[in-house]
Amino acid sequence: MGFKVEVPITVRVDNMGAIFMAENMQVSQRTKHIDTRLRFVNQYIDDGFIKIKFVGTDDNDADLFTKNLSKDVHDRHSRKVVT
């Protein structure tokens, strides 16, 4: 399409369990149903295309769309998204 993408692409995640699973290829009875998707993500991490970064609730702008927030937090995230 003609778009240039700078790698690694930083994926900001607020779930430490998801980060651990993506960075460590350990499959158990509880995680085998996501084995294919996990391998896909893990391969991109190993190849340097994706970098996963933890983001806390205070800095996670996606929470604006997914959680009930106090007015102050809602306003702060709204300002970041709009500008």
JSON list of N, CA and C in Angstrom, two decimals:
[
{"chain": "A", "resi": 1, "resn": "MET", "atom": "N", "xyz": [0.81, -1.20, 0.00]},
{"chain": "A", "resi": 1, "resn": "MET", "atom": "CA", "xyz": [0.00, 0.00, 0.00]},
{"chain": "A", "resi": 1, "resn": "MET", "atom": "C", "xyz": [0.85, 1.25, 0.00]},
{"chain": "A", "resi": 2, "resn": "GLY", "atom": "N", "xyz": [2.13, 1.10, 0.14]},
{"chain": "A", "resi": 2, "resn": "GLY", "atom": "CA", "xyz": [3.00, 2.26, 0.11]},
{"chain": "A", "resi": 2, "resn": "GLY", "atom": "C", "xyz": [3.26, 2.91, 1.45]},
{"chain": "A", "resi": 3, "resn": "PHE", "atom": "N", "xyz": [2.80, 2.30, 2.54]},
{"chain": "A", "resi": 3, "resn": "PHE", "atom": "CA", "xyz": [3.05, 2.85, 3.87]},
{"chain": "A", "resi": 3, "resn": "PHE", "atom": "C", "xyz": [4.37, 2.34, 4.39]},
{"chain": "A", "resi": 4, "resn": "LYS", "atom": "N", "xyz": [5.13, 3.23, 4.98]},
{"chain": "A", "resi": 4, "resn": "LYS", "atom": "CA", "xyz": [6.36, 2.81, 5.63]},
{"chain": "A", "resi": 4, "resn": "LYS", "atom": "C", "xyz": [6.07, 2.63, 7.12]},
{"chain": "A", "resi": 5, "resn": "VAL", "atom": "N", "xyz": [6.50, 1.51, 7.64]},
{"chain": "A", "resi": 5, "resn": "VAL", "atom": "CA", "xyz": [6.27, 1.19, 9.05]},
{"chain": "A", "resi": 5, "resn": "VAL", "atom": "C", "xyz": [7.62, 1.02, 9.71]},
{"chain": "A", "resi": 6, "resn": "GLU", "atom": "N", "xyz": [7.82, 1.76, 10.79]},
{"chain": "A", "resi": 6, "resn": "GLU", "atom": "CA", "xyz": [9.06, 1.62, 11.53]},
{"chain": "A", "resi": 6, "resn": "GLU", "atom": "C", "xyz": [8.93, 0.48, 12.52]},
{"chain": "A", "resi": 7, "resn": "VAL", "atom": "N", "xyz": [9.92, -0.39, 12.53]},
{"chain": "A", "resi": 7, "resn": "VAL", "atom": "CA", "xyz": [9.91, -1.50, 13.45]},
{"chain": "A", "resi": 7, "resn": "VAL", "atom": "C", "xyz": [10.99, -1.28, 14.50]},
{"chain": "A", "resi": 8, "resn": "PRO", "atom": "N", "xyz": [10.83, -1.76, 15.69]},
{"chain": "A", "resi": 8, "resn": "PRO", "atom": "CA", "xyz": [9.71, -2.58, 16.14]},
{"chain": "A", "resi": 8, "resn": "PRO", "atom": "C", "xyz": [8.47, -1.75, 16.42]},
{"chain": "A", "resi": 9, "resn": "ILE", "atom": "N", "xyz": [7.33, -2.36, 16.21]},
{"chain": "A", "resi": 9, "resn": "ILE", "atom": "CA", "xyz": [6.05, -1.74, 16.55]},
{"chain": "A", "resi": 9, "resn": "ILE", "atom": "C", "xyz": [5.83, -1.98, 18.04]},
{"chain": "A", "resi": 10, "resn": "THR", "atom": "N", "xyz": [5.62, -0.92, 18.79]},
{"chain": "A", "resi": 10, "resn": "THR", "atom": "CA", "xyz": [5.41, -1.04, 20.22]},
{"chain": "A", "resi": 10, "resn": "THR", "atom": "C", "xyz": [3.94, -1.28, 20.50]},
{"chain": "A", "resi": 11, "resn": "VAL", "atom": "N", "xyz": [3.67, -2.40, 21.18]},
{"chain": "A", "resi": 11, "resn": "VAL", "atom": "CA", "xyz": [2.32, -2.75, 21.59]},
{"chain": "A", "resi": 11, "resn": "VAL", "atom": "C", "xyz": [2.25, -2.51, 23.09]},
{"chain": "A", "resi": 12, "resn": "ARG", "atom": "N", "xyz": [1.39, -1.60, 23.51]},
{"chain": "A", "resi": 12, "resn": "ARG", "atom": "CA", "xyz": [1.26, -1.25, 24.93]},
{"chain": "A", "resi": 12, "resn": "ARG", "atom": "C", "xyz": [0.18, -2.12, 25.55]},
{"chain": "A", "resi": 13, "resn": "VAL", "atom": "N", "xyz": [0.56, -2.88, 26.57]},
{"chain": "A", "resi": 13, "resn": "VAL", "atom": "CA", "xyz": [-0.32, -3.87, 27.17]},
{"chain": "A", "resi": 13, "resn": "VAL", "atom": "C", "xyz": [-0.41, -3.62, 28.67]},
{"chain": "A", "resi": 14, "resn": "ASP", "atom": "N", "xyz": [-1.61, -3.77, 29.23]},
{"chain": "A", "resi": 14, "resn": "ASP", "atom": "CA", "xyz": [-1.78, -3.56, 30.67]},
{"chain": "A", "resi": 14, "resn": "ASP", "atom": "C", "xyz": [-2.01, -4.86, 31.43]},
{"chain": "A", "resi": 15, "resn": "ASN", "atom": "N", "xyz": [-1.67, -5.98, 30.81]},
{"chain": "A", "resi": 15, "resn": "ASN", "atom": "CA", "xyz": [-1.89, -7.28, 31.42]},
{"chain": "A", "resi": 15, "resn": "ASN", "atom": "C", "xyz": [-0.56, -8.03, 31.50]},
{"chain": "A", "resi": 16, "resn": "MET", "atom": "N", "xyz": [-0.02, -8.15, 32.72]},
{"chain": "A", "resi": 16, "resn": "MET", "atom": "CA", "xyz": [1.28, -8.80, 32.90]},
{"chain": "A", "resi": 16, "resn": "MET", "atom": "C", "xyz": [1.25, -10.27, 32.47]},
{"chain": "A", "resi": 17, "resn": "GLY", "atom": "N", "xyz": [0.13, -10.94, 32.67]},
{"chain": "A", "resi": 17, "resn": "GLY", "atom": "CA", "xyz": [0.02, -12.33, 32.24]},
{"chain": "A", "resi": 17, "resn": "GLY", "atom": "C", "xyz": [0.13, -12.47, 30.73]},
{"chain": "A", "resi": 18, "resn": "ALA", "atom": "N", "xyz": [-0.50, -11.56, 30.00]},
{"chain": "A", "resi": 18, "resn": "ALA", "atom": "CA", "xyz": [-0.42, -11.58, 28.54]},
{"chain": "A", "resi": 18, "resn": "ALA", "atom": "C", "xyz": [1.00, -11.30, 28.06]},
{"chain": "A", "resi": 19, "resn": "ILE", "atom": "N", "xyz": [1.67, -10.38, 28.73]},
{"chain": "A", "resi": 19, "resn": "ILE", "atom": "CA", "xyz": [3.06, -10.07, 28.37]},
{"chain": "A", "resi": 19, "resn": "ILE", "atom": "C", "xyz": [3.94, -11.29, 28.62]},
{"chain": "A", "resi": 20, "resn": "PHE", "atom": "N", "xyz": [3.79, -11.92, 29.76]},
{"chain": "A", "resi": 20, "resn": "PHE", "atom": "CA", "xyz": [4.59, -13.10, 30.08]},
{"chain": "A", "resi": 20, "resn": "PHE", "atom": "C", "xyz": [4.37, -14.20, 29.05]},
{"chain": "A", "resi": 21, "resn": "MET", "atom": "N", "xyz": [3.11, -14.46, 28.71]},
{"chain": "A", "resi": 21, "resn": "MET", "atom": "CA", "xyz": [2.82, -15.52, 27.74]},
{"chain": "A", "resi": 21, "resn": "MET", "atom": "C", "xyz": [3.38, -15.20, 26.37]},
{"chain": "A", "resi": 22, "resn": "ALA", "atom": "N", "xyz": [3.31, -13.93, 25.96]},
{"chain": "A", "resi": 22, "resn": "ALA", "atom": "CA", "xyz": [3.81, -13.55, 24.64]},
{"chain": "A", "resi": 22, "resn": "ALA", "atom": "C", "xyz": [5.33, -13.67, 24.56]},
{"chain": "A", "resi": 23, "resn": "GLU", "atom": "N", "xyz": [6.01, -13.36, 25.65]},
{"chain": "A", "resi": 23, "resn": "GLU", "atom": "CA", "xyz": [7.47, -13.37, 25.63]},
{"chain": "A", "resi": 23, "resn": "GLU", "atom": "C", "xyz": [8.06, -14.73, 25.99]},
{"chain": "A", "resi": 24, "resn": "ASN", "atom": "N", "xyz": [7.29, -15.62, 26.59]},
{"chain": "A", "resi": 24, "resn": "ASN", "atom": "CA", "xyz": [7.79, -16.92, 27.03]},
{"chain": "A", "resi": 24, "resn": "ASN", "atom": "C", "xyz": [6.90, -18.02, 26.45]},
{"chain": "A", "resi": 25, "resn": "MET", "atom": "N", "xyz": [7.48, -18.83, 25.60]},
{"chain": "A", "resi": 25, "resn": "MET", "atom": "CA", "xyz": [6.71, -19.89, 24.94]},
{"chain": "A", "resi": 25, "resn": "MET", "atom": "C", "xyz": [6.49, -21.07, 25.88]},
{"chain": "A", "resi": 26, "resn": "GLN", "atom": "N", "xyz": [5.55, -20.94, 26.79]},
{"chain": "A", "resi": 26, "resn": "GLN", "atom": "CA", "xyz": [5.19, -22.03, 27.68]},
{"chain": "A", "resi": 26, "resn": "GLN", "atom": "C", "xyz": [3.71, -22.32, 27.48]},
{"chain": "A", "resi": 27, "resn": "VAL", "atom": "N", "xyz": [3.42, -23.54, 27.07]},
{"chain": "A", "resi": 27, "resn": "VAL", "atom": "CA", "xyz": [2.04, -23.93, 26.83]},
{"chain": "A", "resi": 27, "resn": "VAL", "atom": "C", "xyz": [1.64, -24.93, 27.90]},
{"chain": "A", "resi": 28, "resn": "SER", "atom": "N", "xyz": [0.47, -24.71, 28.49]},
{"chain": "A", "resi": 28, "resn": "SER", "atom": "CA", "xyz": [-0.04, -25.62, 29.50]},
{"chain": "A", "resi": 28, "resn": "SER", "atom": "C", "xyz": [-1.46, -26.02, 29.12]},
{"chain": "A", "resi": 29, "resn": "GLN", "atom": "N", "xyz": [-2.06, -26.85, 29.93]},
{"chain": "A", "resi": 29, "resn": "GLN", "atom": "CA", "xyz": [-3.45, -27.25, 29.69]},
{"chain": "A", "resi": 29, "resn": "GLN", "atom": "C", "xyz": [-4.37, -26.04, 29.61]},
{"chain": "A", "resi": 30, "resn": "ARG", "atom": "N", "xyz": [-4.07, -25.01, 30.39]},
{"chain": "A", "resi": 30, "resn": "ARG", "atom": "CA", "xyz": [-4.94, -23.83, 30.43]},
{"chain": "A", "resi": 30, "resn": "ARG", "atom": "C", "xyz": [-4.71, -22.89, 29.25]},
{"chain": "A", "resi": 31, "resn": "THR", "atom": "N", "xyz": [-3.59, -23.03, 28.56]},
{"chain": "A", "resi": 31, "resn": "THR", "atom": "CA", "xyz": [-3.28, -22.08, 27.48]},
{"chain": "A", "resi": 31, "resn": "THR", "atom": "C", "xyz": [-3.18, -22.75, 26.11]},
{"chain": "A", "resi": 32, "resn": "LYS", "atom": "N", "xyz": [-3.40, -24.04, 26.00]},
{"chain": "A", "resi": 32, "resn": "LYS", "atom": "CA", "xyz": [-3.18, -24.70, 24.72]},
{"chain": "A", "resi": 32, "resn": "LYS", "atom": "C", "xyz": [-4.17, -24.23, 23.64]},
{"chain": "A", "resi": 33, "resn": "HIS", "atom": "N", "xyz": [-5.32, -23.72, 24.02]},
{"chain": "A", "resi": 33, "resn": "HIS", "atom": "CA", "xyz": [-6.29, -23.24, 23.04]},
{"chain": "A", "resi": 33, "resn": "HIS", "atom": "C", "xyz": [-5.83, -21.97, 22.32]},
{"chain": "A", "resi": 34, "resn": "ILE", "atom": "N", "xyz": [-4.84, -21.29, 22.86]},
{"chain": "A", "resi": 34, "resn": "ILE", "atom": "CA", "xyz": [-4.31, -20.09, 22.20]},
{"chain": "A", "resi": 34, "resn": "ILE", "atom": "C", "xyz": [-2.91, -20.32, 21.66]},
{"chain": "A", "resi": 35, "resn": "ASP", "atom": "N", "xyz": [-2.51, -21.56, 21.57]},
{"chain": "A", "resi": 35, "resn": "ASP", "atom": "CA", "xyz": [-1.16, -21.92, 21.16]},
{"chain": "A", "resi": 35, "resn": "ASP", "atom": "C", "xyz": [-0.80, -21.32, 19.79]},
{"chain": "A", "resi": 36, "resn": "THR", "atom": "N", "xyz": [-1.66, -21.42, 18.79]},
{"chain": "A", "resi": 36, "resn": "THR", "atom": "CA", "xyz": [-1.34, -20.93, 17.44]},
{"chain": "A", "resi": 36, "resn": "THR", "atom": "C", "xyz": [-1.14, -19.42, 17.44]},
{"chain": "A", "resi": 37, "resn": "ARG", "atom": "N", "xyz": [-2.03, -18.69, 18.08]},
{"chain": "A", "resi": 37, "resn": "ARG", "atom": "CA", "xyz": [-1.90, -17.23, 18.11]},
{"chain": "A", "resi": 37, "resn": "ARG", "atom": "C", "xyz": [-0.69, -16.81, 18.93]},
{"chain": "A", "resi": 38, "resn": "LEU", "atom": "N", "xyz": [-0.41, -17.52, 20.00]},
{"chain": "A", "resi": 38, "resn": "LEU", "atom": "CA", "xyz": [0.74, -17.21, 20.84]},
{"chain": "A", "resi": 38, "resn": "LEU", "atom": "C", "xyz": [2.04, -17.41, 20.07]},
{"chain": "A", "resi": 39, "resn": "ARG", "atom": "N", "xyz": [2.13, -18.46, 19.28]},
{"chain": "A", "resi": 39, "resn": "ARG", "atom": "CA", "xyz": [3.34, -18.71, 18.49]},
{"chain": "A", "resi": 39, "resn": "ARG", "atom": "C", "xyz": [3.53, -17.60, 17.45]},
{"chain": "A", "resi": 40, "resn": "PHE", "atom": "N", "xyz": [2.43, -17.15, 16.87]},
{"chain": "A", "resi": 40, "resn": "PHE", "atom": "CA", "xyz": [2.48, -16.08, 15.88]},
{"chain": "A", "resi": 40, "resn": "PHE", "atom": "C", "xyz": [3.06, -14.81, 16.50]},
{"chain": "A", "resi": 41, "resn": "VAL", "atom": "N", "xyz": [2.54, -14.41, 17.64]},
{"chain": "A", "resi": 41, "resn": "VAL", "atom": "CA", "xyz": [3.02, -13.20, 18.33]},
{"chain": "A", "resi": 41, "resn": "VAL", "atom": "C", "xyz": [4.45, -13.40, 18.81]},
{"chain": "A", "resi": 42, "resn": "ASN", "atom": "N", "xyz": [4.73, -14.56, 19.39]},
{"chain": "A", "resi": 42, "resn": "ASN", "atom": "CA", "xyz": [6.07, -14.83, 19.90]},
{"chain": "A", "resi": 42, "resn": "ASN", "atom": "C", "xyz": [7.11, -14.77, 18.79]},
{"chain": "A", "resi": 43, "resn": "GLN", "atom": "N", "xyz": [6.77, -15.26, 17.61]},
{"chain": "A", "resi": 43, "resn": "GLN", "atom": "CA", "xyz": [7.71, -15.22, 16.48]},
{"chain": "A", "resi": 43, "resn": "GLN", "atom": "C", "xyz": [8.01, -13.78, 16.08]},
{"chain": "A", "resi": 44, "resn": "TYR", "atom": "N", "xyz": [6.98, -12.93, 16.06]},
{"chain": "A", "resi": 44, "resn": "TYR", "atom": "CA", "xyz": [7.20, -11.52, 15.73]},
{"chain": "A", "resi": 44, "resn": "TYR", "atom": "C", "xyz": [8.05, -10.82, 16.79]},
{"chain": "A", "resi": 45, "resn": "ILE", "atom": "N", "xyz": [7.88, -11.19, 18.05]},
{"chain": "A", "resi": 45, "resn": "ILE", "atom": "CA", "xyz": [8.71, -10.62, 19.11]},
{"chain": "A", "resi": 45, "resn": "ILE", "atom": "C", "xyz": [10.16, -11.06, 18.91]},
{"chain": "A", "resi": 46, "resn": "ASP", "atom": "N", "xyz": [10.36, -12.36, 18.67]},
{"chain": "A", "resi": 46, "resn": "ASP", "atom": "CA", "xyz": [11.71, -12.89, 18.46]},
{"chain": "A", "resi": 46, "resn": "ASP", "atom": "C", "xyz": [12.38, -12.27, 17.24]},
{"chain": "A", "resi": 47, "resn": "ASP", "atom": "N", "xyz": [11.61, -11.99, 16.19]},
{"chain": "A", "resi": 47, "resn": "ASP", "atom": "CA", "xyz": [12.16, -11.41, 14.97]},
{"chain": "A", "resi": 47, "resn": "ASP", "atom": "C", "xyz": [12.37, -9.91, 15.07]},
{"chain": "A", "resi": 48, "resn": "GLY", "atom": "N", "xyz": [11.89, -9.29, 16.15]},
{"chain": "A", "resi": 48, "resn": "GLY", "atom": "CA", "xyz": [12.10, -7.87, 16.35]},
{"chain": "A", "resi": 48, "resn": "GLY", "atom": "C", "xyz": [11.08, -6.97, 15.68]},
{"chain": "A", "resi": 49, "resn": "PHE", "atom": "N", "xyz": [9.96, -7.54, 15.22]},
{"chain": "A", "resi": 49, "resn": "PHE", "atom": "CA", "xyz": [8.92, -6.73, 14.59]},
{"chain": "A", "resi": 49, "resn": "PHE", "atom": "C", "xyz": [8.00, -6.08, 15.61]},
{"chain": "A", "resi": 50, "resn": "ILE", "atom": "N", "xyz": [7.83, -6.76, 16.76]},
{"chain": "A", "resi": 50, "resn": "ILE", "atom": "CA", "xyz": [6.94, -6.27, 17.81]},
{"chain": "A", "resi": 50, "resn": "ILE", "atom": "C", "xyz": [7.73, -6.15, 19.10]},
{"chain": "A", "resi": 51, "resn": "LYS", "atom": "N", "xyz": [7.47, -5.08, 19.84]},
{"chain": "A", "resi": 51, "resn": "LYS", "atom": "CA", "xyz": [8.04, -4.89, 21.17]},
{"chain": "A", "resi": 51, "resn": "LYS", "atom": "C", "xyz": [6.86, -4.65, 22.10]},
{"chain": "A", "resi": 52, "resn": "ILE", "atom": "N", "xyz": [6.78, -5.43, 23.15]},
{"chain": "A", "resi": 52, "resn": "ILE", "atom": "CA", "xyz": [5.69, -5.29, 24.10]},
{"chain": "A", "resi": 52, "resn": "ILE", "atom": "C", "xyz": [6.15, -4.45, 25.27]},
{"chain": "A", "resi": 53, "resn": "LYS", "atom": "N", "xyz": [5.34, -3.47, 25.63]},
{"chain": "A", "resi": 53, "resn": "LYS", "atom": "CA", "xyz": [5.66, -2.58, 26.73]},
{"chain": "A", "resi": 53, "resn": "LYS", "atom": "C", "xyz": [4.49, -2.53, 27.69]},
{"chain": "A", "resi": 54, "resn": "PHE", "atom": "N", "xyz": [4.77, -2.68, 28.98]},
{"chain": "A", "resi": 54, "resn": "PHE", "atom": "CA", "xyz": [3.72, -2.59, 29.98]},
{"chain": "A", "resi": 54, "resn": "PHE", "atom": "C", "xyz": [3.30, -1.14, 30.15]},
{"chain": "A", "resi": 55, "resn": "VAL", "atom": "N", "xyz": [2.00, -0.93, 30.25]},
{"chain": "A", "resi": 55, "resn": "VAL", "atom": "CA", "xyz": [1.47, 0.40, 30.52]},
{"chain": "A", "resi": 55, "resn": "VAL", "atom": "C", "xyz": [0.47, 0.28, 31.66]},
{"chain": "A", "resi": 56, "resn": "GLY", "atom": "N", "xyz": [0.65, 1.10, 32.66]},
{"chain": "A", "resi": 56, "resn": "GLY", "atom": "CA", "xyz": [-0.24, 1.08, 33.82]},
{"chain": "A", "resi": 56, "resn": "GLY", "atom": "C", "xyz": [-1.57, 1.74, 33.52]},
{"chain": "A", "resi": 57, "resn": "THR", "atom": "N", "xyz": [-2.51, 1.56, 34.41]},
{"chain": "A", "resi": 57, "resn": "THR", "atom": "CA", "xyz": [-3.85, 2.10, 34.22]},
{"chain": "A", "resi": 57, "resn": "THR", "atom": "C", "xyz": [-3.84, 3.61, 34.07]},
{"chain": "A", "resi": 58, "resn": "ASP", "atom": "N", "xyz": [-2.98, 4.29, 34.79]},
{"chain": "A", "resi": 58, "resn": "ASP", "atom": "CA", "xyz": [-2.95, 5.75, 34.72]},
{"chain": "A", "resi": 58, "resn": "ASP", "atom": "C", "xyz": [-2.54, 6.26, 33.34]},
{"chain": "A", "resi": 59, "resn": "ASP", "atom": "N", "xyz": [-1.78, 5.46, 32.60]},
{"chain": "A", "resi": 59, "resn": "ASP", "atom": "CA", "xyz": [-1.29, 5.89, 31.30]},
{"chain": "A", "resi": 59, "resn": "ASP", "atom": "C", "xyz": [-1.96, 5.18, 30.13]},
{"chain": "A", "resi": 60, "resn": "ASN", "atom": "N", "xyz": [-2.92, 4.33, 30.39]},
{"chain": "A", "resi": 60, "resn": "ASN", "atom": "CA", "xyz": [-3.54, 3.54, 29.33]},
{"chain": "A", "resi": 60, "resn": "ASN", "atom": "C", "xyz": [-4.75, 4.28, 28.75]},
{"chain": "A", "resi": 61, "resn": "ASP", "atom": "N", "xyz": [-4.54, 4.93, 27.63]},
{"chain": "A", "resi": 61, "resn": "ASP", "atom": "CA", "xyz": [-5.62, 5.70, 27.00]},
{"chain": "A", "resi": 61, "resn": "ASP", "atom": "C", "xyz": [-6.76, 4.83, 26.50]},
{"chain": "A", "resi": 62, "resn": "ALA", "atom": "N", "xyz": [-6.51, 3.56, 26.25]},
{"chain": "A", "resi": 62, "resn": "ALA", "atom": "CA", "xyz": [-7.57, 2.65, 25.80]},
{"chain": "A", "resi": 62, "resn": "ALA", "atom": "C", "xyz": [-8.62, 2.45, 26.87]},
{"chain": "A", "resi": 63, "resn": "ASP", "atom": "N", "xyz": [-8.26, 2.66, 28.14]},
{"chain": "A", "resi": 63, "resn": "ASP", "atom": "CA", "xyz": [-9.23, 2.53, 29.22]},
{"chain": "A", "resi": 63, "resn": "ASP", "atom": "C", "xyz": [-10.41, 3.48, 29.04]},
{"chain": "A", "resi": 64, "resn": "LEU", "atom": "N", "xyz": [-10.20, 4.56, 28.33]},
{"chain": "A", "resi": 64, "resn": "LEU", "atom": "CA", "xyz": [-11.27, 5.51, 28.04]},
{"chain": "A", "resi": 64, "resn": "LEU", "atom": "C", "xyz": [-12.45, 4.80, 27.37]},
{"chain": "A", "resi": 65, "resn": "PHE", "atom": "N", "xyz": [-12.15, 3.81, 26.54]},
{"chain": "A", "resi": 65, "resn": "PHE", "atom": "CA", "xyz": [-13.18, 3.12, 25.77]},
{"chain": "A", "resi": 65, "resn": "PHE", "atom": "C", "xyz": [-13.63, 1.81, 26.40]},
{"chain": "A", "resi": 66, "resn": "THR", "atom": "N", "xyz": [-12.93, 1.33, 27.43]},
{"chain": "A", "resi": 66, "resn": "THR", "atom": "CA", "xyz": [-13.21, 0.00, 27.94]},
{"chain": "A", "resi": 66, "resn": "THR", "atom": "C", "xyz": [-13.58, -0.05, 29.42]},
{"chain": "A", "resi": 67, "resn": "LYS", "atom": "N", "xyz": [-13.41, 1.02, 30.16]},
{"chain": "A", "resi": 67, "resn": "LYS", "atom": "CA", "xyz": [-13.66, 0.97, 31.60]},
{"chain": "A", "resi": 67, "resn": "LYS", "atom": "C", "xyz": [-14.44, 2.18, 32.08]},
{"chain": "A", "resi": 68, "resn": "ASN", "atom": "N", "xyz": [-15.09, 2.01, 33.21]},
{"chain": "A", "resi": 68, "resn": "ASN", "atom": "CA", "xyz": [-15.71, 3.15, 33.88]},
{"chain": "A", "resi": 68, "resn": "ASN", "atom": "C", "xyz": [-14.62, 3.91, 34.60]},
{"chain": "A", "resi": 69, "resn": "LEU", "atom": "N", "xyz": [-14.49, 5.18, 34.30]},
{"chain": "A", "resi": 69, "resn": "LEU", "atom": "CA", "xyz": [-13.41, 5.99, 34.88]},
{"chain": "A", "resi": 69, "resn": "LEU", "atom": "C", "xyz": [-13.99, 7.14, 35.66]},
{"chain": "A", "resi": 70, "resn": "SER", "atom": "N", "xyz": [-13.20, 7.62, 36.62]},
{"chain": "A", "resi": 70, "resn": "SER", "atom": "CA", "xyz": [-13.61, 8.84, 37.32]},
{"chain": "A", "resi": 70, "resn": "SER", "atom": "C", "xyz": [-13.57, 9.99, 36.32]},
{"chain": "A", "resi": 71, "resn": "LYS", "atom": "N", "xyz": [-14.23, 11.07, 36.64]},
{"chain": "A", "resi": 71, "resn": "LYS", "atom": "CA", "xyz": [-14.28, 12.22, 35.73]},
{"chain": "A", "resi": 71, "resn": "LYS", "atom": "C", "xyz": [-12.88, 12.74, 35.42]},
{"chain": "A", "resi": 72, "resn": "ASP", "atom": "N", "xyz": [-12.03, 12.84, 36.44]},
{"chain": "A", "resi": 72, "resn": "ASP", "atom": "CA", "xyz": [-10.68, 13.36, 36.23]},
{"chain": "A", "resi": 72, "resn": "ASP", "atom": "C", "xyz": [-9.88, 12.49, 35.26]},
{"chain": "A", "resi": 73, "resn": "VAL", "atom": "N", "xyz": [-9.92, 11.18, 35.49]},
{"chain": "A", "resi": 73, "resn": "VAL", "atom": "CA", "xyz": [-9.17, 10.26, 34.62]},
{"chain": "A", "resi": 73, "resn": "VAL", "atom": "C", "xyz": [-9.77, 10.27, 33.22]},
{"chain": "A", "resi": 74, "resn": "HIS", "atom": "N", "xyz": [-11.09, 10.28, 33.12]},
{"chain": "A", "resi": 74, "resn": "HIS", "atom": "CA", "xyz": [-11.76, 10.33, 31.82]},
{"chain": "A", "resi": 74, "resn": "HIS", "atom": "C", "xyz": [-11.34, 11.58, 31.04]},
{"chain": "A", "resi": 75, "resn": "ASP", "atom": "N", "xyz": [-11.36, 12.71, 31.70]},
{"chain": "A", "resi": 75, "resn": "ASP", "atom": "CA", "xyz": [-10.98, 13.97, 31.04]},
{"chain": "A", "resi": 75, "resn": "ASP", "atom": "C", "xyz": [-9.52, 13.95, 30.59]},
{"chain": "A", "resi": 76, "resn": "ARG", "atom": "N", "xyz": [-8.64, 13.40, 31.41]},
{"chain": "A", "resi": 76, "resn": "ARG", "atom": "CA", "xyz": [-7.21, 13.35, 31.06]},
{"chain": "A", "resi": 76, "resn": "ARG", "atom": "C", "xyz": [-6.99, 12.47, 29.82]},
{"chain": "A", "resi": 77, "resn": "HIS", "atom": "N", "xyz": [-7.61, 11.29, 29.79]},
{"chain": "A", "resi": 77, "resn": "HIS", "atom": "CA", "xyz": [-7.47, 10.41, 28.63]},
{"chain": "A", "resi": 77, "resn": "HIS", "atom": "C", "xyz": [-8.13, 11.02, 27.40]},
{"chain": "A", "resi": 78, "resn": "SER", "atom": "N", "xyz": [-9.25, 11.69, 27.59]},
{"chain": "A", "resi": 78, "resn": "SER", "atom": "CA", "xyz": [-9.95, 12.32, 26.46]},
{"chain": "A", "resi": 78, "resn": "SER", "atom": "C", "xyz": [-9.08, 13.38, 25.81]},
{"chain": "A", "resi": 79, "resn": "ARG", "atom": "N", "xyz": [-8.41, 14.18, 26.61]},
{"chain": "A", "resi": 79, "resn": "ARG", "atom": "CA", "xyz": [-7.54, 15.22, 26.04]},
{"chain": "A", "resi": 79, "resn": "ARG", "atom": "C", "xyz": [-6.42, 14.61, 25.21]},
{"chain": "A", "resi": 80, "resn": "LYS", "atom": "N", "xyz": [-5.87, 13.49, 25.66]},
{"chain": "A", "resi": 80, "resn": "LYS", "atom": "CA", "xyz": [-4.79, 12.84, 24.91]},
{"chain": "A", "resi": 80, "resn": "LYS", "atom": "C", "xyz": [-5.28, 12.27, 23.59]},
{"chain": "A", "resi": 81, "resn": "VAL", "atom": "N", "xyz": [-6.47, 11.69, 23.59]},
{"chain": "A", "resi": 81, "resn": "VAL", "atom": "CA", "xyz": [-7.01, 11.05, 22.39]},
{"chain": "A", "resi": 81, "resn": "VAL", "atom": "C", "xyz": [-7.41, 12.10, 21.36]},
{"chain": "A", "resi": 82, "resn": "VAL", "atom": "N", "xyz": [-7.98, 13.20, 21.79]},
{"chain": "A", "resi": 82, "resn": "VAL", "atom": "CA", "xyz": [-8.48, 14.22, 20.87]},
{"chain": "A", "resi": 82, "resn": "VAL", "atom": "C", "xyz": [-7.35, 15.00, 20.22]},
{"chain": "A", "resi": 83, "resn": "THR", "atom": "N", "xyz": [-6.28, 15.28, 20.96]},
{"chain": "A", "resi": 83, "resn": "THR", "atom": "CA", "xyz": [-5.19, 16.07, 20.40]},
{"chain": "A", "resi": 83, "resn": "THR", "atom": "C", "xyz": [-4.21, 15.26, 19.62]}
]
